[in-house]
Coordinates of C-alpha atoms in Angstrom, one line a residue:
M1 CA 153.7 55.6 42.6
A2 CA 150.3 54.5 43.5
N3 CA 149.8 52.4 46.6
Y4 CA 148.5 48.8 45.9
E5 CA 147.4 46.5 48.6
F6 CA 147.8 42.7 48.0
S7 CA 145.9 40.2 50.0
Q8 CA 148.2 37.7 51.7
V9 CA 148.0 34.1 50.2
S10 CA 148.9 31.3 52.5
G11 CA 151.3 28.9 50.8
D12 CA 150.1 25.9 52.8
R13 CA 146.3 26.2 52.5
P14 CA 144.8 23.9 49.8
C15 CA 142.6 25.4 47.2
C16 CA 139.8 22.9 48.1
R17 CA 139.1 20.3 50.7
L18 CA 137.0 17.1 50.5
S19 CA 134.5 16.5 53.1
R20 CA 134.9 13.4 55.3
K21 CA 131.8 11.9 53.6
A22 CA 133.3 12.5 50.1
Q23 CA 136.6 10.9 51.2
I24 CA 134.7 7.8 52.5
C25 CA 132.8 7.5 49.2
L26 CA 135.9 7.9 47.2
G27 CA 137.7 5.2 49.2
I28 CA 134.8 2.8 48.8
G29 CA 134.7 3.5 45.1
L30 CA 138.4 2.7 44.8
L31 CA 138.0 -0.5 46.7
L32 CA 135.1 -1.6 44.4
L33 CA 137.2 -0.7 41.4
I34 CA 140.1 -2.8 42.6
A35 CA 137.8 -5.7 43.5
S36 CA 136.2 -5.5 40.0
V37 CA 139.6 -5.6 38.3
V38 CA 140.6 -8.6 40.4
V39 CA 137.4 -10.6 39.6
A40 CA 137.8 -9.7 35.9
V41 CA 141.4 -11.0 35.9
I42 CA 140.3 -14.2 37.6
L43 CA 137.4 -14.8 35.2
L44 CA 139.4 -13.9 32.1
W45 CA 142.6 -15.6 33.0
P46 CA 143.1 -18.6 30.7
R47 CA 142.2 -21.9 32.4
A48 CA 143.1 -25.4 31.4
P49 CA 140.1 -27.4 30.1
L50 CA 138.8 -30.3 32.2
V51 CA 140.4 -33.6 31.3
W52 CA 138.2 -36.6 30.7
E53 CA 138.7 -40.3 29.7
G54 CA 136.3 -40.4 26.8
K55 CA 136.7 -39.5 23.2
P56 CA 136.8 -35.8 22.3
T57 CA 134.4 -33.9 20.2
T58 CA 134.5 -35.3 16.6
K59 CA 136.9 -33.4 14.4
H60 CA 135.3 -30.9 12.0
F61 CA 132.1 -31.2 14.0
P62 CA 130.4 -28.0 12.7
E63 CA 131.2 -28.8 9.1
I64 CA 129.8 -32.4 9.5
F65 CA 126.7 -31.1 11.3
L66 CA 125.9 -28.5 8.6
G67 CA 126.7 -31.0 5.8
R68 CA 124.4 -33.7 7.2
C69 CA 121.7 -31.1 7.8
L70 CA 121.9 -29.9 4.3
V71 CA 121.9 -33.4 2.8
Y72 CA 118.8 -34.3 4.8
T73 CA 116.8 -31.2 4.2
Q74 CA 117.7 -30.6 0.6
I75 CA 118.1 -34.1 -0.8
L76 CA 116.7 -36.9 1.5
R77 CA 113.6 -35.0 2.8
P78 CA 113.1 -32.0 0.6
E79 CA 109.8 -31.3 2.3
M80 CA 112.0 -29.9 5.2
R81 CA 114.1 -27.6 3.0
D82 CA 112.9 -24.6 4.9
Q83 CA 114.8 -25.6 8.0
D84 CA 117.7 -23.2 8.9
C85 CA 120.7 -25.5 9.4
K86 CA 123.0 -22.7 10.8
K87 CA 120.3 -21.7 13.3
I88 CA 119.9 -25.4 14.3
L89 CA 123.7 -25.7 14.8
N90 CA 123.9 -22.5 16.9
T91 CA 120.9 -23.6 19.0
F92 CA 122.4 -27.1 19.5
K93 CA 125.7 -25.7 20.7
R94 CA 124.1 -23.3 23.1
A95 CA 122.9 -26.4 25.0
F96 CA 126.4 -27.3 26.2
V97 CA 129.2 -24.9 25.2
S98 CA 130.9 -23.1 28.1
K99 CA 129.3 -25.5 30.6
N100 CA 130.6 -28.4 32.7
P101 CA 129.7 -31.4 30.6
C102 CA 128.5 -33.3 33.6
N103 CA 125.9 -30.7 34.5
I104 CA 123.8 -30.6 31.3
T105 CA 120.0 -30.7 31.8
K106 CA 117.1 -31.7 29.6
E107 CA 116.0 -28.0 29.6
D108 CA 119.3 -27.1 27.9
Y109 CA 118.1 -29.0 24.8
E110 CA 114.5 -27.8 24.9
P111 CA 115.1 -24.8 22.6
L112 CA 116.5 -27.2 20.0
V113 CA 113.6 -29.6 20.0
Q114 CA 111.2 -26.7 19.9
L115 CA 113.1 -25.3 16.9
V116 CA 113.2 -28.6 14.9
T117 CA 109.6 -29.8 14.2
Q118 CA 109.1 -33.0 12.1
T119 CA 105.9 -34.8 11.6
L120 CA 106.2 -38.6 11.1
P121 CA 103.4 -40.7 9.5
C122 CA 101.5 -43.1 11.6
N123 CA 102.3 -46.9 11.4
K124 CA 105.8 -46.0 10.2
T125 CA 107.9 -45.8 13.4
L126 CA 110.6 -48.4 14.2
F127 CA 112.4 -48.6 17.5
W128 CA 115.4 -50.8 18.0
S129 CA 117.5 -52.3 20.8
K130 CA 120.9 -53.9 20.3
S131 CA 120.0 -54.2 16.6
K132 CA 121.0 -50.7 15.2
H133 CA 122.7 -51.8 12.0
L134 CA 120.1 -54.3 10.9
A135 CA 117.3 -51.8 11.7
H136 CA 119.0 -49.2 9.6
E137 CA 119.7 -51.5 6.7
Y138 CA 116.0 -52.4 6.7
T139 CA 114.7 -48.8 6.8
W140 CA 117.2 -47.8 4.1
I141 CA 115.8 -50.5 1.8
Q142 CA 112.2 -50.1 2.8
G143 CA 112.3 -46.3 2.5
K144 CA 109.1 -45.3 4.3
I145 CA 109.8 -46.4 8.0
F146 CA 111.6 -44.2 10.4
T147 CA 114.0 -45.1 13.1
L148 CA 115.2 -42.2 15.4
E149 CA 118.3 -41.9 13.2
D150 CA 116.1 -41.4 10.2
T151 CA 114.7 -38.1 11.7
L152 CA 116.6 -34.9 11.1
L153 CA 118.2 -34.5 14.6
G154 CA 119.0 -38.3 14.8
Y155 CA 120.5 -38.3 11.3
I156 CA 122.7 -35.3 12.1
A157 CA 124.0 -36.6 15.4
D158 CA 124.4 -40.3 14.7
D159 CA 127.8 -41.6 15.8
L160 CA 129.1 -38.1 16.6
M161 CA 130.7 -37.1 19.9
W162 CA 130.6 -33.6 21.5
C163 CA 131.0 -31.7 24.7
G164 CA 132.0 -28.2 25.9
D165 CA 134.0 -26.8 28.8
P166 CA 133.6 -24.0 31.3
S167 CA 136.9 -22.4 30.2
T168 CA 136.0 -21.8 26.6
S169 CA 133.1 -20.9 24.3
D170 CA 134.3 -23.5 21.8
M171 CA 133.7 -27.3 21.8
N172 CA 136.2 -29.5 23.6
Y173 CA 138.4 -31.2 21.0
D174 CA 140.7 -32.7 23.6
S175 CA 138.4 -35.0 25.7
C176 CA 134.8 -35.6 26.7
P177 CA 133.3 -37.6 29.6
H178 CA 133.1 -41.3 29.3
W179 CA 129.9 -42.9 30.6
S180 CA 131.9 -44.7 33.3
E181 CA 133.1 -41.4 34.9
N182 CA 129.9 -41.0 37.0
C183 CA 128.7 -38.5 34.5
P184 CA 125.2 -39.6 33.4
N185 CA 124.1 -36.0 32.4
N186 CA 126.8 -35.6 29.8
P187 CA 125.8 -33.8 26.5
V188 CA 125.6 -36.8 24.3
S189 CA 123.7 -39.2 26.6
L190 CA 121.2 -36.5 27.6
F191 CA 120.7 -35.5 23.9
W192 CA 119.7 -39.0 22.9
K193 CA 117.4 -39.3 25.9
V194 CA 115.6 -36.1 25.0
I195 CA 115.1 -36.8 21.4
S196 CA 114.2 -40.5 22.1
Q197 CA 111.5 -39.3 24.4
K198 CA 110.2 -36.9 21.7
F199 CA 110.3 -39.6 19.1
A200 CA 108.3 -42.0 21.3
E201 CA 105.7 -39.3 22.2
A202 CA 105.2 -38.6 18.5
A203 CA 104.6 -42.2 17.5
C204 CA 101.1 -43.2 16.4
G205 CA 99.1 -46.2 15.1
V206 CA 101.0 -49.5 15.1
V207 CA 104.7 -49.1 16.0
Q208 CA 107.4 -51.6 15.7
V209 CA 110.5 -52.5 17.7
M210 CA 113.4 -54.7 16.4
L211 CA 115.1 -56.7 19.2
N212 CA 118.2 -58.9 19.1
G213 CA 117.1 -62.5 19.7
S214 CA 120.7 -63.7 19.9
L215 CA 121.2 -62.1 23.2
S216 CA 120.1 -63.5 26.5
E217 CA 117.9 -60.5 27.1
P218 CA 116.4 -59.2 23.8
F219 CA 114.4 -56.7 25.9
Y220 CA 116.9 -54.9 28.2
K221 CA 115.2 -52.6 30.8
N222 CA 118.2 -50.3 31.0
S223 CA 118.4 -49.6 27.3
T224 CA 117.0 -46.4 25.7
F225 CA 114.1 -48.4 24.5
G226 CA 113.5 -50.1 27.8
S227 CA 113.9 -47.1 30.0
V228 CA 112.8 -44.2 27.9
E229 CA 110.9 -45.0 24.7
V230 CA 108.5 -47.7 25.8
F231 CA 107.3 -45.6 28.7
N232 CA 106.7 -42.5 26.6
L233 CA 104.4 -44.1 24.0
D234 CA 101.1 -42.4 24.2
P235 CA 98.2 -45.0 24.6
N236 CA 95.9 -42.4 23.1
K237 CA 97.8 -42.5 19.9
V238 CA 99.5 -45.9 19.8
H239 CA 97.2 -48.9 19.9
K240 CA 99.7 -51.7 19.2
L241 CA 103.4 -52.5 19.6
Q242 CA 104.7 -55.1 17.2
A243 CA 108.0 -56.7 18.3
W244 CA 110.3 -58.4 15.8
V245 CA 112.8 -60.7 17.5
M246 CA 115.6 -61.2 15.0
H247 CA 118.4 -63.8 15.3
D248 CA 121.8 -63.4 13.8
I249 CA 122.0 -66.0 11.0
E250 CA 125.5 -67.0 12.1
A251 CA 124.7 -67.2 15.8
D252 CA 122.6 -69.5 17.9
S253 CA 119.2 -68.3 19.0
S254 CA 119.2 -67.4 22.6
N255 CA 115.7 -66.1 23.0
S256 CA 112.4 -65.8 21.3
C257 CA 108.9 -64.3 21.5
S258 CA 108.1 -67.0 24.1
G259 CA 111.0 -66.1 26.4
S260 CA 110.8 -64.4 29.8
S261 CA 112.5 -61.2 28.4
I262 CA 109.8 -60.6 25.8
N263 CA 107.1 -61.5 28.3
E264 CA 108.4 -58.8 30.6
L265 CA 108.0 -56.3 27.7
K266 CA 104.5 -57.6 27.0
L267 CA 103.4 -57.0 30.6
I268 CA 104.8 -53.4 30.6
V269 CA 103.1 -52.6 27.2
E270 CA 99.7 -54.1 28.1
K271 CA 99.7 -52.5 31.5
R272 CA 99.9 -49.2 29.6
N273 CA 96.7 -50.2 27.6
I274 CA 98.6 -50.9 24.4
A275 CA 98.1 -54.1 22.5
F276 CA 101.3 -56.3 22.0
A277 CA 102.3 -58.8 19.4
C278 CA 105.6 -60.5 18.7
Q279 CA 107.1 -62.3 15.7
D280 CA 110.4 -64.2 15.5
N281 CA 112.6 -63.5 12.5
Y282 CA 110.2 -61.1 10.7
R283 CA 110.5 -62.3 7.1
P284 CA 111.2 -59.0 5.3
V285 CA 114.0 -58.2 7.7
R286 CA 115.3 -61.8 7.3
F287 CA 115.5 -61.1 3.6
V288 CA 117.9 -58.2 4.4
Q289 CA 120.0 -60.6 6.5
C290 CA 120.1 -63.2 3.7
V291 CA 121.5 -60.7 1.2
K292 CA 124.8 -61.1 3.0
N293 CA 124.3 -64.8 3.7
P294 CA 122.4 -66.1 0.6
E295 CA 123.6 -69.7 1.0
H296 CA 122.5 -70.1 4.6
A297 CA 119.9 -72.8 5.2
S298 CA 117.5 -70.3 6.7
C299 CA 117.5 -68.3 3.5
S300 CA 116.4 -71.0 1.2

């Protein structure tokens, strides 16, 4: 038999050995992997939404939003039929979904106001304060004057409620912040401030404001008109502000064009190099009031 020599193989010697540097790198890699898994679990673990005292997002909000957008662009203002309502909705939602509703900024709504462009005719802008329903009744009948709610974004959002939550990419249908919860930068309040500012900046010619003369302060400095709109009228485009101080037919007159409240507004406007005029119970608007109260003495 032929003689064969076999080399001895040690049973306790590993086939390969990692260097100390490789072992350290492997250990660090494992630690990073574990840390990543822990962070992912924390981030993805379902969290309860924040609880607020205000009304929740309006039910069927997306459907209402799209429906109003289509009615406005296809029926009420067909000159705006090229607006993409689905894109407007998605851009609108990106301003506040998945965010703490008390930390919304004006910049969050900037893509929306840049997307929706609407040119309004000069001399056809009507602001209002504490007289919303009467102002809207008048513009509905008149047909050619615009309040903020007669613009596309204002029409869509009027009387709706909405907010998001950091725990979900959907809207919060359980609760939203109330103004009294020390939450001034909530999605709804900030939205109206942003589009109110844009509305005022776009106004031109003679602009009107309808004020409630049955209140002790027809011009209220903390209202949207008193704190945002009047200060964003462009003196280079607006040469006159015409105030209509309307009194409820069934209520006593508390104030008029000669009152201190209106005089305060006059000083603010004239200081900004805009002419000011005021009229008590502007007759065309009074006619609208008289439709509901035809037998009242002031309607004869």
